[in-house]
Amino acid sequence: EASYAGYTVVDLSTVIATHLTELIRSNAQELLGRQELQTLLDSFKQLYPKVIEDLIPNLLPVGTVLKVLRSLLRENVPIRDLRTSLETLADSAPTQKDPTFLTEAVRASLARTITRKLVDTNGEIQLLTLDRQIEETIAAGIIQTDQGQQLSLEPGFVRNFVAELNRRAADTVSASGNPVLLCSPMIRHHVRSLLERFIPNMVVLSHNEITSNVA
């Protein structure tokens, strides 16, 4: 990299590497398929065979584990701590098989990893929060269907909700550069699914994902 007459010249290899890194980051969930997951599990099994033996396929099929890990990657949650993720699945799976609920359980166990990416140099996160009435309206809109839980809200409420969050988000960002919304664990997944269509860069956290040392 060099500077000429006020212009910065960047080496082409740097540009390509930066582009590839961003491409991988934004499409990580698509890059993790069954074969890639099996390779991860085979390597992990050499170190922690009991975890794999207890979990797959006795408690969960590989497909469900893949859905959970891809859901984490979709929201830019690193899966490097595979042991914590798999042990949480093993603990939760005896009573819960739904990938959405399992993902929320794993996210809670990865609270330290999640918040570390968002805190500023003072150990703080600038958070947006929801009024109790809004949380209750969203919770009341969660319905059970044959495909699992779905969110059903009036279009007018959605328009006002998104518009207000957009306005507030403009002045509130985290160390990662993205606005962060805090809500209850029960509605976090549904709020995120709603907002990714309108405010895709907004991070949605539940109270279970904020560590005690974060202000």
mmCIF file of C-alpha atoms in Angstrom:
data_model
loop_
_atom_site.group_PDB
_atom_site.id
_atom_site.type_symbol
_atom_site.label_atom_id
_atom_site.label_comp_id
_atom_site.label_asym_id
_atom_site.label_seq_id
_atom_site.Cartn_x
_atom_site.Cartn_y
_atom_site.Cartn_z
ATOM 1 C CA GLU A 1 0.000 0.000 0.000
ATOM 2 C CA ALA A 2 1.379 3.430 -0.959
ATOM 3 C CA SER A 3 0.230 7.035 -1.174
ATOM 4 C CA TYR A 4 0.643 9.298 -4.203
ATOM 5 C CA ALA A 5 -0.572 12.917 -4.386
ATOM 6 C CA GLY A 6 -3.176 12.297 -1.712
ATOM 7 C CA TYR A 7 -4.398 9.012 -3.190
ATOM 8 C CA THR A 8 -3.885 5.635 -1.536
ATOM 9 C CA VAL A 9 -2.840 2.788 -3.793
ATOM 10 C CA VAL A 10 -3.754 -0.626 -2.413
ATOM 11 C CA ASP A 11 -2.113 -3.816 -3.638
ATOM 12 C CA LEU A 12 -4.496 -5.918 -5.721
ATOM 13 C CA SER A 13 -3.916 -8.992 -3.551
ATOM 14 C CA THR A 14 -5.059 -6.997 -0.496
ATOM 15 C CA VAL A 15 -8.238 -5.955 -2.288
ATOM 16 C CA ILE A 16 -8.972 -9.548 -3.292
ATOM 17 C CA ALA A 17 -8.254 -10.885 0.214
ATOM 18 C CA THR A 18 -10.493 -8.241 1.796
ATOM 19 C CA HIS A 19 -13.284 -8.998 -0.657
ATOM 20 C CA LEU A 20 -13.029 -12.745 -0.071
ATOM 21 C CA THR A 21 -13.042 -12.277 3.701
ATOM 22 C CA GLU A 22 -16.220 -10.192 3.507
ATOM 23 C CA LEU A 23 -17.781 -12.646 1.071
ATOM 24 C CA ILE A 24 -17.062 -15.577 3.371
ATOM 25 C CA ARG A 25 -18.339 -13.674 6.389
ATOM 26 C CA SER A 26 -21.618 -12.703 4.733
ATOM 27 C CA ASN A 27 -22.203 -16.169 3.263
ATOM 28 C CA ALA A 28 -20.732 -18.354 6.002
ATOM 29 C CA GLN A 29 -23.969 -20.226 6.622
ATOM 30 C CA GLU A 30 -24.119 -21.223 2.957
ATOM 31 C CA LEU A 31 -20.535 -22.491 3.009
ATOM 32 C CA LEU A 32 -21.251 -24.886 5.877
ATOM 33 C CA GLY A 33 -22.867 -27.976 4.378
ATOM 34 C CA ARG A 34 -23.235 -31.566 5.530
ATOM 35 C CA GLN A 35 -19.805 -32.588 4.273
ATOM 36 C CA GLU A 36 -18.104 -29.600 5.919
ATOM 37 C CA LEU A 37 -19.943 -30.281 9.177
ATOM 38 C CA GLN A 38 -19.022 -33.974 9.079
ATOM 39 C CA THR A 39 -15.366 -33.011 8.673
ATOM 40 C CA LEU A 40 -15.650 -30.737 11.721
ATOM 41 C CA LEU A 41 -17.353 -33.447 13.755
ATOM 42 C CA ASP A 42 -14.803 -36.091 12.778
ATOM 43 C CA SER A 43 -11.964 -33.836 13.935
ATOM 44 C CA PHE A 44 -13.813 -32.890 17.106
ATOM 45 C CA LYS A 45 -14.547 -36.537 17.903
ATOM 46 C CA GLN A 46 -10.842 -37.291 18.150
ATOM 47 C CA LEU A 47 -10.599 -34.905 21.123
ATOM 48 C CA TYR A 48 -14.054 -35.295 22.671
ATOM 49 C CA PRO A 49 -15.505 -38.641 21.538
ATOM 50 C CA LYS A 50 -18.055 -38.840 24.370
ATOM 51 C CA VAL A 51 -19.760 -35.577 23.327
ATOM 52 C CA ILE A 52 -20.301 -36.788 19.776
ATOM 53 C CA GLU A 53 -21.337 -40.303 20.821
ATOM 54 C CA ASP A 54 -23.954 -38.947 23.225
ATOM 55 C CA LEU A 55 -25.330 -36.348 20.824
ATOM 56 C CA ILE A 56 -25.314 -37.802 17.296
ATOM 57 C CA PRO A 57 -27.459 -39.644 16.383
ATOM 58 C CA ASN A 58 -28.791 -40.657 19.804
ATOM 59 C CA LEU A 59 -30.245 -37.239 20.641
ATOM 60 C CA LEU A 60 -30.146 -35.250 17.402
ATOM 61 C CA PRO A 61 -29.614 -36.025 13.722
ATOM 62 C CA VAL A 62 -26.777 -34.323 11.889
ATOM 63 C CA GLY A 63 -29.320 -32.244 9.966
ATOM 64 C CA THR A 64 -30.584 -30.531 13.106
ATOM 65 C CA VAL A 65 -27.070 -29.769 14.309
ATOM 66 C CA LEU A 66 -26.350 -28.285 10.888
ATOM 67 C CA LYS A 67 -29.443 -26.052 11.086
ATOM 68 C CA VAL A 68 -28.366 -24.733 14.482
ATOM 69 C CA LEU A 69 -24.798 -23.964 13.418
ATOM 70 C CA ARG A 70 -25.959 -22.320 10.202
ATOM 71 C CA SER A 71 -28.402 -20.180 12.193
ATOM 72 C CA LEU A 72 -25.528 -18.995 14.361
ATOM 73 C CA LEU A 73 -23.391 -18.157 11.336
ATOM 74 C CA ARG A 74 -26.320 -16.345 9.724
ATOM 75 C CA GLU A 75 -26.177 -13.836 12.577
ATOM 76 C CA ASN A 76 -22.364 -13.705 12.552
ATOM 77 C CA VAL A 77 -21.961 -15.748 15.737
ATOM 78 C CA PRO A 78 -18.618 -17.627 15.555
ATOM 79 C CA ILE A 79 -18.777 -21.403 15.939
ATOM 80 C CA ARG A 80 -15.122 -21.875 16.856
ATOM 81 C CA ASP A 81 -16.183 -22.912 20.364
ATOM 82 C CA LEU A 82 -17.738 -26.091 19.012
ATOM 83 C CA ARG A 83 -17.456 -27.885 22.335
ATOM 84 C CA THR A 84 -19.737 -25.419 24.118
ATOM 85 C CA SER A 85 -22.258 -25.526 21.272
ATOM 86 C CA LEU A 86 -22.400 -29.323 21.110
ATOM 87 C CA GLU A 87 -22.512 -29.782 24.883
ATOM 88 C CA THR A 88 -25.395 -27.304 25.076
ATOM 89 C CA LEU A 89 -27.231 -29.237 22.381
ATOM 90 C CA ALA A 90 -26.655 -32.458 24.292
ATOM 91 C CA ASP A 91 -28.064 -30.879 27.461
ATOM 92 C CA SER A 92 -31.108 -29.408 25.701
ATOM 93 C CA ALA A 93 -31.984 -32.128 23.201
ATOM 94 C CA PRO A 94 -33.606 -34.607 25.655
ATOM 95 C CA THR A 95 -36.524 -32.189 26.107
ATOM 96 C CA GLN A 96 -36.374 -30.010 22.987
ATOM 97 C CA LYS A 97 -35.850 -30.926 19.328
ATOM 98 C CA ASP A 98 -36.870 -27.708 17.591
ATOM 99 C CA PRO A 99 -33.828 -26.107 15.856
ATOM 100 C CA THR A 100 -35.016 -22.587 16.718
ATOM 101 C CA PHE A 101 -35.235 -23.287 20.445
ATOM 102 C CA LEU A 102 -31.947 -25.176 20.343
ATOM 103 C CA THR A 103 -30.263 -22.251 18.605
ATOM 104 C CA GLU A 104 -31.451 -19.870 21.315
ATOM 105 C CA ALA A 105 -30.068 -22.208 23.981
ATOM 106 C CA VAL A 106 -26.680 -22.318 22.256
ATOM 107 C CA ARG A 107 -26.646 -18.533 21.840
ATOM 108 C CA ALA A 108 -27.146 -18.151 25.600
ATOM 109 C CA SER A 109 -24.200 -20.459 26.261
ATOM 110 C CA LEU A 110 -22.083 -18.372 23.880
ATOM 111 C CA ALA A 111 -22.970 -15.087 25.583
ATOM 112 C CA ARG A 112 -19.335 -14.198 26.250
ATOM 113 C CA THR A 113 -18.396 -14.753 22.610
ATOM 114 C CA ILE A 114 -21.391 -12.784 21.340
ATOM 115 C CA THR A 115 -20.939 -9.758 23.590
ATOM 116 C CA ARG A 116 -17.158 -9.631 23.125
ATOM 117 C CA LYS A 117 -17.711 -8.589 19.509
ATOM 118 C CA LEU A 118 -20.037 -5.758 20.486
ATOM 119 C CA VAL A 119 -18.488 -4.036 23.509
ATOM 120 C CA ASP A 120 -16.510 -0.825 23.127
ATOM 121 C CA THR A 121 -13.180 -0.029 24.767
ATOM 122 C CA ASN A 122 -14.994 0.805 28.028
ATOM 123 C CA GLY A 123 -16.686 -2.593 28.171
ATOM 124 C CA GLU A 124 -20.036 -1.075 27.249
ATOM 125 C CA ILE A 125 -22.659 -1.756 24.578
ATOM 126 C CA GLN A 126 -24.959 0.969 23.341
ATOM 127 C CA LEU A 127 -28.324 -0.788 23.370
ATOM 128 C CA LEU A 128 -31.778 -0.098 22.033
ATOM 129 C CA THR A 129 -34.609 -1.544 24.105
ATOM 130 C CA LEU A 130 -38.298 -2.154 23.504
ATOM 131 C CA ASP A 131 -41.205 -0.802 25.507
ATOM 132 C CA ARG A 132 -43.045 -3.433 27.485
ATOM 133 C CA GLN A 133 -46.212 -2.924 25.435
ATOM 134 C CA ILE A 134 -44.319 -3.549 22.177
ATOM 135 C CA GLU A 135 -42.737 -6.709 23.596
ATOM 136 C CA GLU A 136 -46.154 -7.945 24.688
ATOM 137 C CA THR A 137 -47.678 -7.206 21.275
ATOM 138 C CA ILE A 138 -44.929 -9.158 19.530
ATOM 139 C CA ALA A 139 -45.206 -12.050 22.001
ATOM 140 C CA ALA A 140 -48.970 -12.185 21.436
ATOM 141 C CA GLY A 141 -48.321 -12.411 17.690
ATOM 142 C CA ILE A 142 -46.356 -15.654 17.988
ATOM 143 C CA ILE A 143 -48.550 -18.515 16.788
ATOM 144 C CA GLN A 144 -47.943 -22.251 16.603
ATOM 145 C CA THR A 145 -48.256 -23.820 13.139
ATOM 146 C CA ASP A 146 -47.423 -27.160 11.547
ATOM 147 C CA GLN A 147 -44.091 -25.607 10.504
ATOM 148 C CA GLY A 148 -43.324 -24.424 14.040
ATOM 149 C CA GLN A 149 -43.772 -21.000 15.595
ATOM 150 C CA GLN A 150 -44.567 -18.109 13.257
ATOM 151 C CA LEU A 151 -44.987 -14.388 13.847
ATOM 152 C CA SER A 152 -48.289 -12.790 12.806
ATOM 153 C CA LEU A 153 -48.539 -9.009 13.250
ATOM 154 C CA GLU A 154 -50.702 -6.283 11.736
ATOM 155 C CA PRO A 155 -48.934 -4.510 8.837
ATOM 156 C CA GLY A 156 -49.515 -1.117 10.450
ATOM 157 C CA PHE A 157 -47.766 -2.191 13.637
ATOM 158 C CA VAL A 158 -44.820 -3.565 11.638
ATOM 159 C CA ARG A 159 -44.451 -0.322 9.648
ATOM 160 C CA ASN A 160 -44.435 1.833 12.775
ATOM 161 C CA PHE A 161 -42.158 -0.557 14.636
ATOM 162 C CA VAL A 162 -39.556 -0.667 11.870
ATOM 163 C CA ALA A 163 -39.714 3.088 11.231
ATOM 164 C CA GLU A 164 -39.142 3.892 14.910
ATOM 165 C CA LEU A 165 -36.250 1.437 15.194
ATOM 166 C CA ASN A 166 -34.670 2.877 12.056
ATOM 167 C CA ARG A 167 -34.859 6.347 13.543
ATOM 168 C CA ARG A 168 -33.348 5.294 16.865
ATOM 169 C CA ALA A 169 -30.724 3.057 15.271
ATOM 170 C CA ALA A 170 -29.259 5.958 13.300
ATOM 171 C CA ASP A 171 -27.699 7.355 16.481
ATOM 172 C CA THR A 172 -26.846 4.090 18.221
ATOM 173 C CA VAL A 173 -24.104 1.694 17.152
ATOM 174 C CA SER A 174 -21.888 -0.846 18.887
ATOM 175 C CA ALA A 175 -18.156 -1.386 18.599
ATOM 176 C CA SER A 176 -18.948 -3.573 15.568
ATOM 177 C CA GLY A 177 -20.551 -0.594 13.842
ATOM 178 C CA ASN A 178 -24.067 -2.053 13.963
ATOM 179 C CA PRO A 179 -27.075 -1.012 16.068
ATOM 180 C CA VAL A 180 -27.923 -3.496 18.823
ATOM 181 C CA LEU A 181 -31.444 -4.231 20.031
ATOM 182 C CA LEU A 182 -32.106 -5.957 23.360
ATOM 183 C CA CYS A 183 -35.327 -7.902 23.927
ATOM 184 C CA SER A 184 -36.691 -10.847 25.865
ATOM 185 C CA PRO A 185 -35.520 -14.385 25.025
ATOM 186 C CA MET A 186 -39.044 -15.452 24.070
ATOM 187 C CA ILE A 187 -39.279 -13.034 21.144
ATOM 188 C CA ARG A 188 -35.624 -12.574 20.104
ATOM 189 C CA HIS A 189 -35.673 -15.030 17.198
ATOM 190 C CA HIS A 190 -38.925 -13.642 15.824
ATOM 191 C CA VAL A 191 -37.787 -10.032 16.103
ATOM 192 C CA ARG A 192 -34.563 -10.860 14.290
ATOM 193 C CA SER A 193 -36.428 -12.734 11.532
ATOM 194 C CA LEU A 194 -38.692 -9.718 11.072
ATOM 195 C CA LEU A 195 -35.957 -7.095 11.093
ATOM 196 C CA GLU A 196 -33.546 -8.886 8.761
ATOM 197 C CA ARG A 197 -35.889 -7.925 5.921
ATOM 198 C CA PHE A 198 -35.893 -4.241 6.841
ATOM 199 C CA ILE A 199 -32.792 -3.515 8.974
ATOM 200 C CA PRO A 200 -30.427 -6.387 8.100
ATOM 201 C CA ASN A 201 -27.438 -4.893 9.928
ATOM 202 C CA MET A 202 -29.236 -4.722 13.276
ATOM 203 C CA VAL A 203 -27.966 -7.137 15.924
ATOM 204 C CA VAL A 204 -30.746 -8.573 18.094
ATOM 205 C CA LEU A 205 -29.762 -9.881 21.529
ATOM 206 C CA SER A 206 -31.763 -11.440 24.323
ATOM 207 C CA HIS A 207 -31.187 -10.731 28.004
ATOM 208 C CA ASN A 208 -29.630 -14.210 28.247
ATOM 209 C CA GLU A 209 -26.821 -13.151 25.925
ATOM 210 C CA ILE A 210 -25.508 -10.190 27.924
ATOM 211 C CA THR A 211 -22.706 -11.140 30.294
ATOM 212 C CA SER A 212 -22.633 -9.636 33.782
ATOM 213 C CA ASN A 213 -19.430 -7.693 33.151
ATOM 214 C CA VAL A 214 -20.977 -5.640 30.341
ATOM 215 C CA ALA A 215 -22.289 -2.205 31.250
#
